[in-house]
PDB file of C-alpha atoms in Angstrom:
ATOM      1  CA  MET A   1     -38.479 250.650  99.858  1.00  0.00           C
ATOM      2  CA  SER A   2     -42.086 251.726  99.553  1.00  0.00           C
ATOM      3  CA  ILE A   3     -45.035 250.318 101.494  1.00  0.00           C
ATOM      4  CA  GLU A   4     -46.435 248.830  98.266  1.00  0.00           C
ATOM      5  CA  GLU A   5     -43.178 246.915  97.657  1.00  0.00           C
ATOM      6  CA  LEU A   6     -43.156 245.700 101.243  1.00  0.00           C
ATOM      7  CA  ASN A   7     -46.795 244.538 100.990  1.00  0.00           C
ATOM      8  CA  GLU A   8     -45.953 242.696  97.760  1.00  0.00           C
ATOM      9  CA  ILE A   9     -43.057 240.900  99.455  1.00  0.00           C
ATOM     10  CA  ILE A  10     -45.314 239.922 102.378  1.00  0.00           C
ATOM     11  CA  PHE A  11     -47.978 238.653  99.981  1.00  0.00           C
ATOM     12  CA  GLU A  12     -45.427 236.576  98.034  1.00  0.00           C
ATOM     13  CA  SER A  13     -44.021 235.166 101.284  1.00  0.00           C
ATOM     14  CA  LYS A  14     -47.474 234.068 102.433  1.00  0.00           C
ATOM     15  CA  ALA A  15     -48.160 232.501  99.031  1.00  0.00           C
ATOM     16  CA  ASN A  16     -44.818 230.646  99.151  1.00  0.00           C
ATOM     17  CA  LEU A  17     -45.555 229.413 102.660  1.00  0.00           C
ATOM     18  CA  ALA A  18     -48.947 228.101 101.540  1.00  0.00           C
ATOM     19  CA  ARG A  19     -47.302 226.285  98.596  1.00  0.00           C
ATOM     20  CA  LEU A  20     -44.688 224.773 100.910  1.00  0.00           C
ATOM     21  CA  GLU A  21     -47.342 223.583 103.371  1.00  0.00           C
ATOM     22  CA  LYS A  22     -49.333 222.017 100.512  1.00  0.00           C
ATOM     23  CA  PHE A  23     -46.181 220.317  99.188  1.00  0.00           C
ATOM     24  CA  ARG A  24     -45.345 219.016 102.684  1.00  0.00           C
ATOM     25  CA  ASP A  25     -48.849 217.590 103.074  1.00  0.00           C
ATOM     26  CA  GLU A  26     -48.662 215.904  99.657  1.00  0.00           C
ATOM     27  CA  LEU A  27     -45.200 214.536 100.427  1.00  0.00           C
ATOM     28  CA  LEU A  28     -46.198 213.086 103.784  1.00  0.00           C
ATOM     29  CA  GLY A  29     -49.528 211.776 102.519  1.00  0.00           C
ATOM     30  CA  LYS A  30     -52.085 210.214 104.802  1.00  0.00           C
ATOM     31  CA  SER A  31     -49.468 208.755 107.157  1.00  0.00           C
ATOM     32  CA  GLY A  32     -47.753 212.117 107.549  1.00  0.00           C
ATOM     33  CA  SER A  33     -48.964 212.623 111.087  1.00  0.00           C
ATOM     34  CA  ASN A  34     -46.919 209.604 112.211  1.00  0.00           C
ATOM     35  CA  ILE A  35     -43.724 210.636 110.446  1.00  0.00           C
ATOM     36  CA  GLU A  36     -41.296 212.146 112.892  1.00  0.00           C
ATOM     37  CA  LEU A  37     -38.588 214.629 112.078  1.00  0.00           C
ATOM     38  CA  LEU A  38     -35.272 213.083 113.027  1.00  0.00           C
ATOM     39  CA  SER A  39     -32.436 215.069 114.511  1.00  0.00           C
ATOM     40  CA  ASP A  40     -29.281 215.310 112.432  1.00  0.00           C
ATOM     41  CA  GLU A  41     -27.610 212.790 114.751  1.00  0.00           C
ATOM     42  CA  ARG A  42     -30.416 210.209 114.437  1.00  0.00           C
ATOM     43  CA  MET A  43     -30.595 210.732 110.687  1.00  0.00           C
ATOM     44  CA  LYS A  44     -26.839 210.104 110.453  1.00  0.00           C
ATOM     45  CA  GLU A  45     -27.236 206.908 112.512  1.00  0.00           C
ATOM     46  CA  PHE A  46     -29.951 205.707 110.144  1.00  0.00           C
ATOM     47  CA  THR A  47     -27.954 206.666 107.040  1.00  0.00           C
ATOM     48  CA  ASP A  48     -24.862 204.903 108.397  1.00  0.00           C
ATOM     49  CA  LEU A  49     -26.980 201.823 109.078  1.00  0.00           C
ATOM     50  CA  VAL A  50     -28.290 201.739 105.505  1.00  0.00           C
ATOM     51  CA  LYS A  51     -24.815 202.354 104.071  1.00  0.00           C
ATOM     52  CA  SER A  52     -23.411 199.446 106.108  1.00  0.00           C
ATOM     53  CA  THR A  53     -25.461 196.899 104.154  1.00  0.00           C
ATOM     54  CA  SER A  54     -23.793 194.739 101.522  1.00  0.00           C
ATOM     55  CA  ALA A  55     -26.495 195.700  98.993  1.00  0.00           C
ATOM     56  CA  GLY A  56     -25.783 199.402  99.430  1.00  0.00           C
ATOM     57  CA  GLU A  57     -27.952 202.417 100.094  1.00  0.00           C
ATOM     58  CA  GLU A  58     -29.450 202.645  96.605  1.00  0.00           C
ATOM     59  CA  GLN A  59     -30.653 199.026  96.633  1.00  0.00           C
ATOM     60  CA  ILE A  60     -32.023 199.169 100.190  1.00  0.00           C
ATOM     61  CA  VAL A  61     -34.069 202.306  99.512  1.00  0.00           C
ATOM     62  CA  SER A  62     -35.220 201.231  96.036  1.00  0.00           C
ATOM     63  CA  ARG A  63     -38.296 199.185  95.196  1.00  0.00           C
ATOM     64  CA  VAL A  64     -36.121 196.210  94.223  1.00  0.00           C
ATOM     65  CA  LYS A  65     -37.551 192.963  95.569  1.00  0.00           C
ATOM     66  CA  LYS A  66     -34.499 190.836  94.950  1.00  0.00           C
ATOM     67  CA  ASN A  67     -33.364 188.595  97.767  1.00  0.00           C
ATOM     68  CA  ILE A  68     -30.249 190.424  99.017  1.00  0.00           C
ATOM     69  CA  PRO A  69     -31.734 193.919  99.426  1.00  0.00           C
ATOM     70  CA  SER A  70     -35.013 192.550 100.771  1.00  0.00           C
ATOM     71  CA  MET A  71     -33.442 190.395 103.468  1.00  0.00           C
ATOM     72  CA  GLU A  72     -31.139 193.206 104.551  1.00  0.00           C
ATOM     73  CA  ARG A  73     -34.029 195.679 104.433  1.00  0.00           C
ATOM     74  CA  HIS A  74     -35.930 193.523 106.957  1.00  0.00           C
ATOM     75  CA  LEU A  75     -32.989 193.669 109.351  1.00  0.00           C
ATOM     76  CA  VAL A  76     -32.512 197.410 108.770  1.00  0.00           C
ATOM     77  CA  CYS A  77     -36.168 197.908 109.736  1.00  0.00           C
ATOM     78  CA  TRP A  78     -35.664 195.894 112.925  1.00  0.00           C
ATOM     79  CA  ILE A  79     -32.548 197.842 113.933  1.00  0.00           C
ATOM     80  CA  ALA A  80     -34.161 201.185 113.099  1.00  0.00           C
ATOM     81  CA  LYS A  81     -37.248 200.325 115.158  1.00  0.00           C
ATOM     82  CA  ASN A  82     -35.656 198.656 118.166  1.00  0.00           C
ATOM     83  CA  GLU A  83     -32.167 200.112 118.458  1.00  0.00           C
ATOM     84  CA  LEU A  84     -32.610 203.576 116.928  1.00  0.00           C
ATOM     85  CA  LYS A  85     -36.209 203.928 118.235  1.00  0.00           C
ATOM     86  CA  ILE A  86     -37.662 205.248 114.979  1.00  0.00           C
ATOM     87  CA  HIS A  87     -41.420 204.958 114.310  1.00  0.00           C
ATOM     88  CA  GLU A  88     -42.550 202.498 111.598  1.00  0.00           C
ATOM     89  CA  ALA A  89     -44.071 205.230 109.405  1.00  0.00           C
ATOM     90  CA  THR A  90     -40.823 207.177 109.488  1.00  0.00           C
ATOM     91  CA  ILE A  91     -38.787 204.087 108.634  1.00  0.00           C
ATOM     92  CA  GLY A  92     -41.058 203.435 105.660  1.00  0.00           C
ATOM     93  CA  HIS A  93     -40.739 207.028 104.526  1.00  0.00           C
ATOM     94  CA  LEU A  94     -36.940 206.853 104.741  1.00  0.00           C
ATOM     95  CA  LEU A  95     -36.831 203.525 102.908  1.00  0.00           C
ATOM     96  CA  GLY A  96     -38.287 204.787  99.659  1.00  0.00           C
ATOM     97  CA  GLY A  97     -41.771 205.828 100.744  1.00  0.00           C
ATOM     98  CA  ARG A  98     -42.972 202.440 101.937  1.00  0.00           C
ATOM     99  CA  GLU A  99     -46.134 202.123 103.995  1.00  0.00           C
ATOM    100  CA  ARG A 100     -46.024 201.592 107.745  1.00  0.00           C
ATOM    101  CA  THR A 101     -47.651 198.183 107.290  1.00  0.00           C
ATOM    102  CA  THR A 102     -44.829 197.108 104.965  1.00  0.00           C
ATOM    103  CA  VAL A 103     -42.343 197.986 107.694  1.00  0.00           C
ATOM    104  CA  ILE A 104     -44.386 195.994 110.226  1.00  0.00           C
ATOM    105  CA  LYS A 105     -44.250 192.972 107.885  1.00  0.00           C
ATOM    106  CA  SER A 106     -40.465 193.429 107.626  1.00  0.00           C
ATOM    107  CA  LEU A 107     -40.248 193.487 111.425  1.00  0.00           C
ATOM    108  CA  THR A 108     -42.101 190.157 111.540  1.00  0.00           C
ATOM    109  CA  VAL A 109     -39.730 188.621 108.990  1.00  0.00           C
ATOM    110  CA  ALA A 110     -36.732 189.929 110.958  1.00  0.00           C
ATOM    111  CA  GLU A 111     -38.145 188.473 114.209  1.00  0.00           C
ATOM    112  CA  ASN A 112     -38.433 185.086 112.496  1.00  0.00           C
ATOM    113  CA  MET A 113     -34.832 185.374 111.330  1.00  0.00           C
ATOM    114  CA  ILE A 114     -33.810 186.097 114.924  1.00  0.00           C
ATOM    115  CA  LYS A 115     -35.797 183.105 116.174  1.00  0.00           C
ATOM    116  CA  TYR A 116     -34.266 180.820 113.563  1.00  0.00           C
ATOM    117  CA  PRO A 117     -30.663 182.003 113.004  1.00  0.00           C
ATOM    118  CA  SER A 118     -29.974 179.228 110.507  1.00  0.00           C
ATOM    119  CA  THR A 119     -32.261 181.074 108.076  1.00  0.00           C
ATOM    120  CA  VAL A 120     -30.022 184.167 108.060  1.00  0.00           C
ATOM    121  CA  PRO A 121     -28.121 184.409 104.762  1.00  0.00           C
ATOM    122  CA  HIS A 122     -24.355 184.897 104.967  1.00  0.00           C
ATOM    123  CA  TYR A 123     -24.573 188.382 103.424  1.00  0.00           C
ATOM    124  CA  CYS A 124     -26.747 189.517 106.361  1.00  0.00           C
ATOM    125  CA  GLU A 125     -24.329 188.389 109.081  1.00  0.00           C
ATOM    126  CA  LYS A 126     -23.025 191.884 109.853  1.00  0.00           C
ATOM    127  CA  LEU A 127     -26.526 193.274 110.504  1.00  0.00           C
ATOM    128  CA  PHE A 128     -27.624 190.110 112.275  1.00  0.00           C
ATOM    129  CA  ASN A 129     -24.632 190.237 114.629  1.00  0.00           C
ATOM    130  CA  ARG A 130     -25.500 193.845 115.434  1.00  0.00           C
ATOM    131  CA  ILE A 131     -29.021 192.720 116.389  1.00  0.00           C
ATOM    132  CA  LEU A 132     -27.685 189.897 118.576  1.00  0.00           C
ATOM    133  CA  LYS A 133     -25.309 192.290 120.341  1.00  0.00           C
ATOM    134  CA  PHE A 134     -28.132 194.785 120.926  1.00  0.00           C
ATOM    135  CA  LYS A 135     -30.448 192.080 122.312  1.00  0.00           C
ATOM    136  CA  GLU A 136     -27.652 190.823 124.565  1.00  0.00           C
ATOM    137  CA  ASN A 137     -27.088 194.347 125.939  1.00  0.00           C
ATOM    138  CA  GLU A 138     -30.821 194.838 126.472  1.00  0.00           C
ATOM    139  CA  SER A 139     -31.185 191.573 128.369  1.00  0.00           C
ATOM    140  CA  SER A 140     -28.206 192.383 130.584  1.00  0.00           C
ATOM    141  CA  LYS A 141     -29.741 195.822 131.352  1.00  0.00           C
ATOM    142  CA  GLN A 142     -33.023 194.131 132.290  1.00  0.00           C
ATOM    143  CA  SER A 143     -31.333 191.576 134.524  1.00  0.00           C
ATOM    144  CA  LYS A 144     -29.412 194.357 136.320  1.00  0.00           C
ATOM    145  CA  SER A 145     -32.624 196.312 136.946  1.00  0.00           C
ATOM    146  CA  VAL A 146     -34.339 193.187 138.304  1.00  0.00           C
ATOM    147  CA  SER A 147     -31.422 192.390 140.616  1.00  0.00           C
ATOM    148  CA  LYS A 148     -31.520 195.938 142.082  1.00  0.00           C
ATOM    149  CA  ARG A 149     -35.077 195.420 143.353  1.00  0.00           C
TER     150      ARG A 149
END
């Protein structure tokens, strides 16, 4: 291989890298700095969570504003934020490119559902029970740490 061929390959590599960086910046948009890269394990946990919904992955991630996917999406946001410890901007990105503020609104709706369990639709029971179990475990951890003092 000649030096000219090697220089051409280097030039093309740098050009490709610049295109990839530009594409990444466009993809992440203005909230890109808050979007975290999830490990394979955390991404699998999130994917499993979305797949566990009765509406299904496609409906949860889509822009559909029908009742079933929306209600489950609120609970998915709550679980992703509180149990899986994923940032709001990242959750929004994973749920079809939604804004961080949309995720925050979903968290508020989910908190209201937790406060008033009678408002939880029957098709959300599986996710809601997961939230209750998580909150129960968290409160027992807190009470153990207080009793150790």
